[in-house]
Structure formats: C-alpha cells, structure tokens
Amino acid sequence: PLHTGHQGRIDQVVVYDRALTDSEIRAMYSFASFVTDTTNISVANGGTQKFTLNVGPAFRGKRYWIHGSVTGILPGIVLAGIPILLMPDPYTDLLIAVGNSAVLTNFRGTLSAVGVATASLNIPAGLSIPVGYKLFHAYLIYDGTTGKILGSSNPAWLQFK
C-alpha cells in the first residue's frame, strides 16, 4: 500500500479522459479554494449546498461571481485570458440573468477583508430534477471598478440523489 501521511478525507476526485493542459491545471489551483459542504442533495427532500470562497487578503474587497454549468467543466473556456473550467450552457445563462435570489444566495458579492465569502444553493423539495443530474459551479474574481477579471476558481459540483 501507498502511505502518504495524509490524515484527512479526499472527497472530490475527478478522472479525466485525457491529459489536462497546463492552463487547465493552473485554473484549478489559481486561488486558495472553492469548497462545498456537500456534493449531494435529495430531489425529494431538497436541501442546501453551502460554498466557501477563500482567496486570501490580497483580494479583499474584490467582487466575485459564481457561474454554473450542467454540461461539465472541460474543455472550459478562456475569458479575458483567464481559463474557466465550466462549459457555457443554458444554466450558465440563467445564473447570469438571475444573479442573487432565494435559490442562489450570495452568488454575486464582495470578498471580506480577509478575502473570504460564503454563498448557498437552496433547492426546494420536490422539484422535477432527474436523479443523477449534476450541476457544476466555479467563481470569477474581478475588479468592481474596471470589470477586469482577475482569476477563476476550481470547479465544485452537486449531484441530485
């Protein structure tokens, strides 16, 4: 057996069907973290997926915007020279149009003095969502004055059970 000394749990593993490019790998690690408290929500019962965005104090006061995709993360897109590991689709368009709402809490906002923010995806019970359906999310950090995109996060996902 392989012993790495790792004492924690690994809860998000992704297997790709090809080698990732350097820019795709850099995009996944360009910021400190995009972490969720769960990767599963029951279609019957609904639930909440909580997000923690943590990019550190160098980005305090910068704006963030969580985007999403139902079609996956690869090959992703490049926007203003920044690789974003999401495939644009109608869900992406919906998140752009809606912004913050009761379902999409703090999907747009400003990072705290220590470069942290929280958001949540609040799924009501009984929605007509196919079991096994996945949503993928990532965030952009940008300058609220100039609109310049400063970076993007690793992707996070949610699967409906």
Short mmCIF file of C-alpha atoms in Angstrom, two decimals:
data_model
loop_
_atom_site.label_atom_id
_atom_site.label_comp_id
_atom_site.label_asym_id
_atom_site.label_seq_id
_atom_site.Cartn_x
_atom_site.Cartn_y
_atom_site.Cartn_z
CA PRO A 1 0.00 0.00 0.00
CA LEU A 2 0.96 3.62 -0.57
CA HIS A 3 1.43 5.62 2.64
CA THR A 4 1.42 9.39 2.18
CA GLY A 5 0.94 10.52 5.76
CA HIS A 6 -2.35 12.15 4.77
CA GLN A 7 -4.71 12.10 7.78
CA GLY A 8 -7.83 13.59 6.16
CA ARG A 9 -10.51 12.51 3.71
CA ILE A 10 -10.45 13.02 -0.03
CA ASP A 11 -13.99 13.94 -1.04
CA GLN A 12 -13.67 15.26 -4.59
CA VAL A 13 -11.89 13.09 -7.12
CA VAL A 14 -12.10 13.74 -10.85
CA VAL A 15 -10.86 11.36 -13.54
CA TYR A 16 -10.34 12.90 -16.97
CA ASP A 17 -10.37 11.06 -20.29
CA ARG A 18 -7.29 12.95 -21.46
CA ALA A 19 -4.25 14.79 -20.13
CA LEU A 20 -5.03 18.27 -18.86
CA THR A 21 -3.23 21.25 -20.37
CA ASP A 22 -1.02 23.48 -18.26
CA SER A 23 -3.64 26.26 -18.34
CA GLU A 24 -6.39 23.88 -17.16
CA ILE A 25 -4.27 22.75 -14.23
CA ARG A 26 -3.34 26.33 -13.33
CA ALA A 27 -7.02 27.30 -13.42
CA MET A 28 -7.82 24.58 -10.89
CA TYR A 29 -5.25 25.92 -8.46
CA SER A 30 -5.31 29.62 -9.26
CA PHE A 31 -6.99 30.54 -5.98
CA ALA A 32 -6.86 29.13 -2.50
CA SER A 33 -10.15 27.26 -2.55
CA PHE A 34 -13.76 26.81 -3.57
CA VAL A 35 -15.19 24.35 -1.08
CA THR A 36 -18.68 22.95 -0.58
CA ASP A 37 -20.20 21.30 2.46
CA THR A 38 -21.93 18.61 0.38
CA THR A 39 -21.89 17.16 -3.11
CA ASN A 40 -25.36 15.54 -2.91
CA ILE A 41 -28.90 16.81 -2.43
CA SER A 42 -32.07 14.71 -2.38
CA VAL A 43 -34.57 15.57 -5.12
CA ALA A 44 -37.44 14.52 -2.84
CA ASN A 45 -36.32 16.46 0.25
CA GLY A 46 -34.41 19.36 -1.28
CA GLY A 47 -31.53 20.91 0.62
CA THR A 48 -28.74 23.43 0.62
CA GLN A 49 -25.22 23.31 -0.74
CA LYS A 50 -23.01 25.85 1.06
CA PHE A 51 -19.99 27.32 -0.72
CA THR A 52 -16.91 28.88 0.84
CA LEU A 53 -14.77 31.09 -1.39
CA ASN A 54 -11.34 31.76 0.09
CA VAL A 55 -8.77 33.64 -1.97
CA GLY A 56 -6.92 35.43 0.82
CA PRO A 57 -6.47 39.04 1.91
CA ALA A 58 -4.71 40.10 -1.31
CA PHE A 59 -8.18 40.08 -2.92
CA ARG A 60 -10.11 41.79 -0.11
CA GLY A 61 -12.88 43.99 -1.39
CA LYS A 62 -12.80 42.45 -4.86
CA ARG A 63 -16.02 41.26 -6.44
CA TYR A 64 -16.89 37.62 -7.07
CA TRP A 65 -19.49 35.95 -9.25
CA ILE A 66 -20.41 32.26 -9.14
CA HIS A 67 -21.22 30.74 -12.51
CA GLY A 68 -22.52 27.27 -13.35
CA SER A 69 -22.90 24.57 -15.97
CA VAL A 70 -24.91 21.38 -16.41
CA THR A 71 -22.75 20.13 -19.29
CA GLY A 72 -19.49 19.85 -17.35
CA ILE A 73 -16.13 21.50 -16.89
CA LEU A 74 -13.98 20.51 -19.86
CA PRO A 75 -12.68 21.83 -22.10
CA GLY A 76 -13.93 25.00 -20.41
CA ILE A 77 -13.48 28.47 -21.85
CA VAL A 78 -10.96 31.29 -21.75
CA LEU A 79 -12.38 34.70 -20.87
CA ALA A 80 -10.07 37.74 -20.99
CA GLY A 81 -7.11 35.36 -20.88
CA ILE A 82 -8.39 33.54 -17.76
CA PRO A 83 -9.24 29.82 -18.12
CA ILE A 84 -12.61 28.93 -16.59
CA LEU A 85 -13.38 25.25 -16.05
CA LEU A 86 -17.07 25.38 -16.99
CA MET A 87 -18.86 24.70 -20.26
CA PRO A 88 -21.31 27.54 -21.04
CA ASP A 89 -24.90 26.34 -21.48
CA PRO A 90 -28.47 27.46 -20.63
CA TYR A 91 -27.77 27.05 -16.87
CA THR A 92 -24.86 29.47 -17.24
CA ASP A 93 -27.21 31.93 -18.94
CA LEU A 94 -29.77 31.51 -16.13
CA LEU A 95 -27.21 32.29 -13.42
CA ILE A 96 -26.05 35.37 -15.32
CA ALA A 97 -29.63 36.61 -15.73
CA VAL A 98 -30.86 35.86 -12.20
CA GLY A 99 -27.89 36.78 -10.02
CA ASN A 100 -28.79 36.59 -6.34
CA SER A 101 -32.14 35.13 -5.31
CA ALA A 102 -33.73 32.91 -2.66
CA VAL A 103 -32.32 29.89 -4.51
CA LEU A 104 -28.94 31.49 -5.36
CA THR A 105 -27.89 33.19 -2.12
CA ASN A 106 -24.80 35.41 -2.45
CA PHE A 107 -23.86 34.11 -5.91
CA ARG A 108 -22.59 37.65 -6.53
CA GLY A 109 -20.88 39.74 -3.91
CA THR A 110 -17.79 41.31 -2.41
CA LEU A 111 -14.98 39.46 -0.65
CA SER A 112 -14.43 40.26 3.03
CA ALA A 113 -11.36 41.98 4.50
CA VAL A 114 -9.65 38.58 4.64
CA GLY A 115 -10.69 37.61 1.08
CA VAL A 116 -13.48 35.19 2.04
CA ALA A 117 -17.16 34.88 1.10
CA THR A 118 -19.94 32.35 1.54
CA ALA A 119 -22.84 31.50 -0.73
CA SER A 120 -25.50 28.82 -0.96
CA LEU A 121 -27.62 26.98 -3.49
CA ASN A 122 -31.02 26.32 -1.89
CA ILE A 123 -33.01 23.59 -3.65
CA PRO A 124 -36.70 23.31 -2.71
CA ALA A 125 -38.15 19.83 -2.13
CA GLY A 126 -39.94 18.02 -4.93
CA LEU A 127 -38.51 19.84 -7.94
CA SER A 128 -38.64 17.96 -11.22
CA ILE A 129 -34.91 17.23 -11.38
CA PRO A 130 -33.72 13.85 -12.70
CA VAL A 131 -31.87 11.73 -10.13
CA GLY A 132 -28.18 11.67 -11.06
CA TYR A 133 -28.30 15.16 -12.61
CA LYS A 134 -25.18 17.23 -11.85
CA LEU A 135 -24.53 20.94 -11.52
CA PHE A 136 -21.02 22.38 -11.73
CA HIS A 137 -20.01 25.76 -10.29
CA ALA A 138 -16.91 27.95 -10.31
CA TYR A 139 -16.36 31.59 -9.42
CA LEU A 140 -14.66 34.55 -11.02
CA ILE A 141 -12.88 37.29 -9.11
CA TYR A 142 -12.96 40.69 -10.76
CA ASP A 143 -12.25 44.33 -10.10
CA GLY A 144 -15.58 46.04 -9.44
CA THR A 145 -14.31 49.37 -10.81
CA THR A 146 -12.67 48.27 -14.05
CA GLY A 147 -14.51 44.97 -14.58
CA LYS A 148 -11.16 43.25 -15.21
CA ILE A 149 -11.27 39.51 -14.46
CA LEU A 150 -8.51 38.63 -12.02
CA GLY A 151 -8.90 34.86 -11.85
CA SER A 152 -11.18 31.86 -11.60
CA SER A 153 -11.63 29.05 -9.11
CA ASN A 154 -11.52 25.31 -9.23
CA PRO A 155 -14.90 23.75 -10.09
CA ALA A 156 -17.24 22.30 -7.47
CA TRP A 157 -20.22 20.09 -8.21
CA LEU A 158 -23.54 18.89 -6.88
CA GLN A 159 -25.37 15.67 -7.77
CA PHE A 160 -29.08 15.10 -7.20
CA LYS A 161 -29.98 11.83 -5.47
#
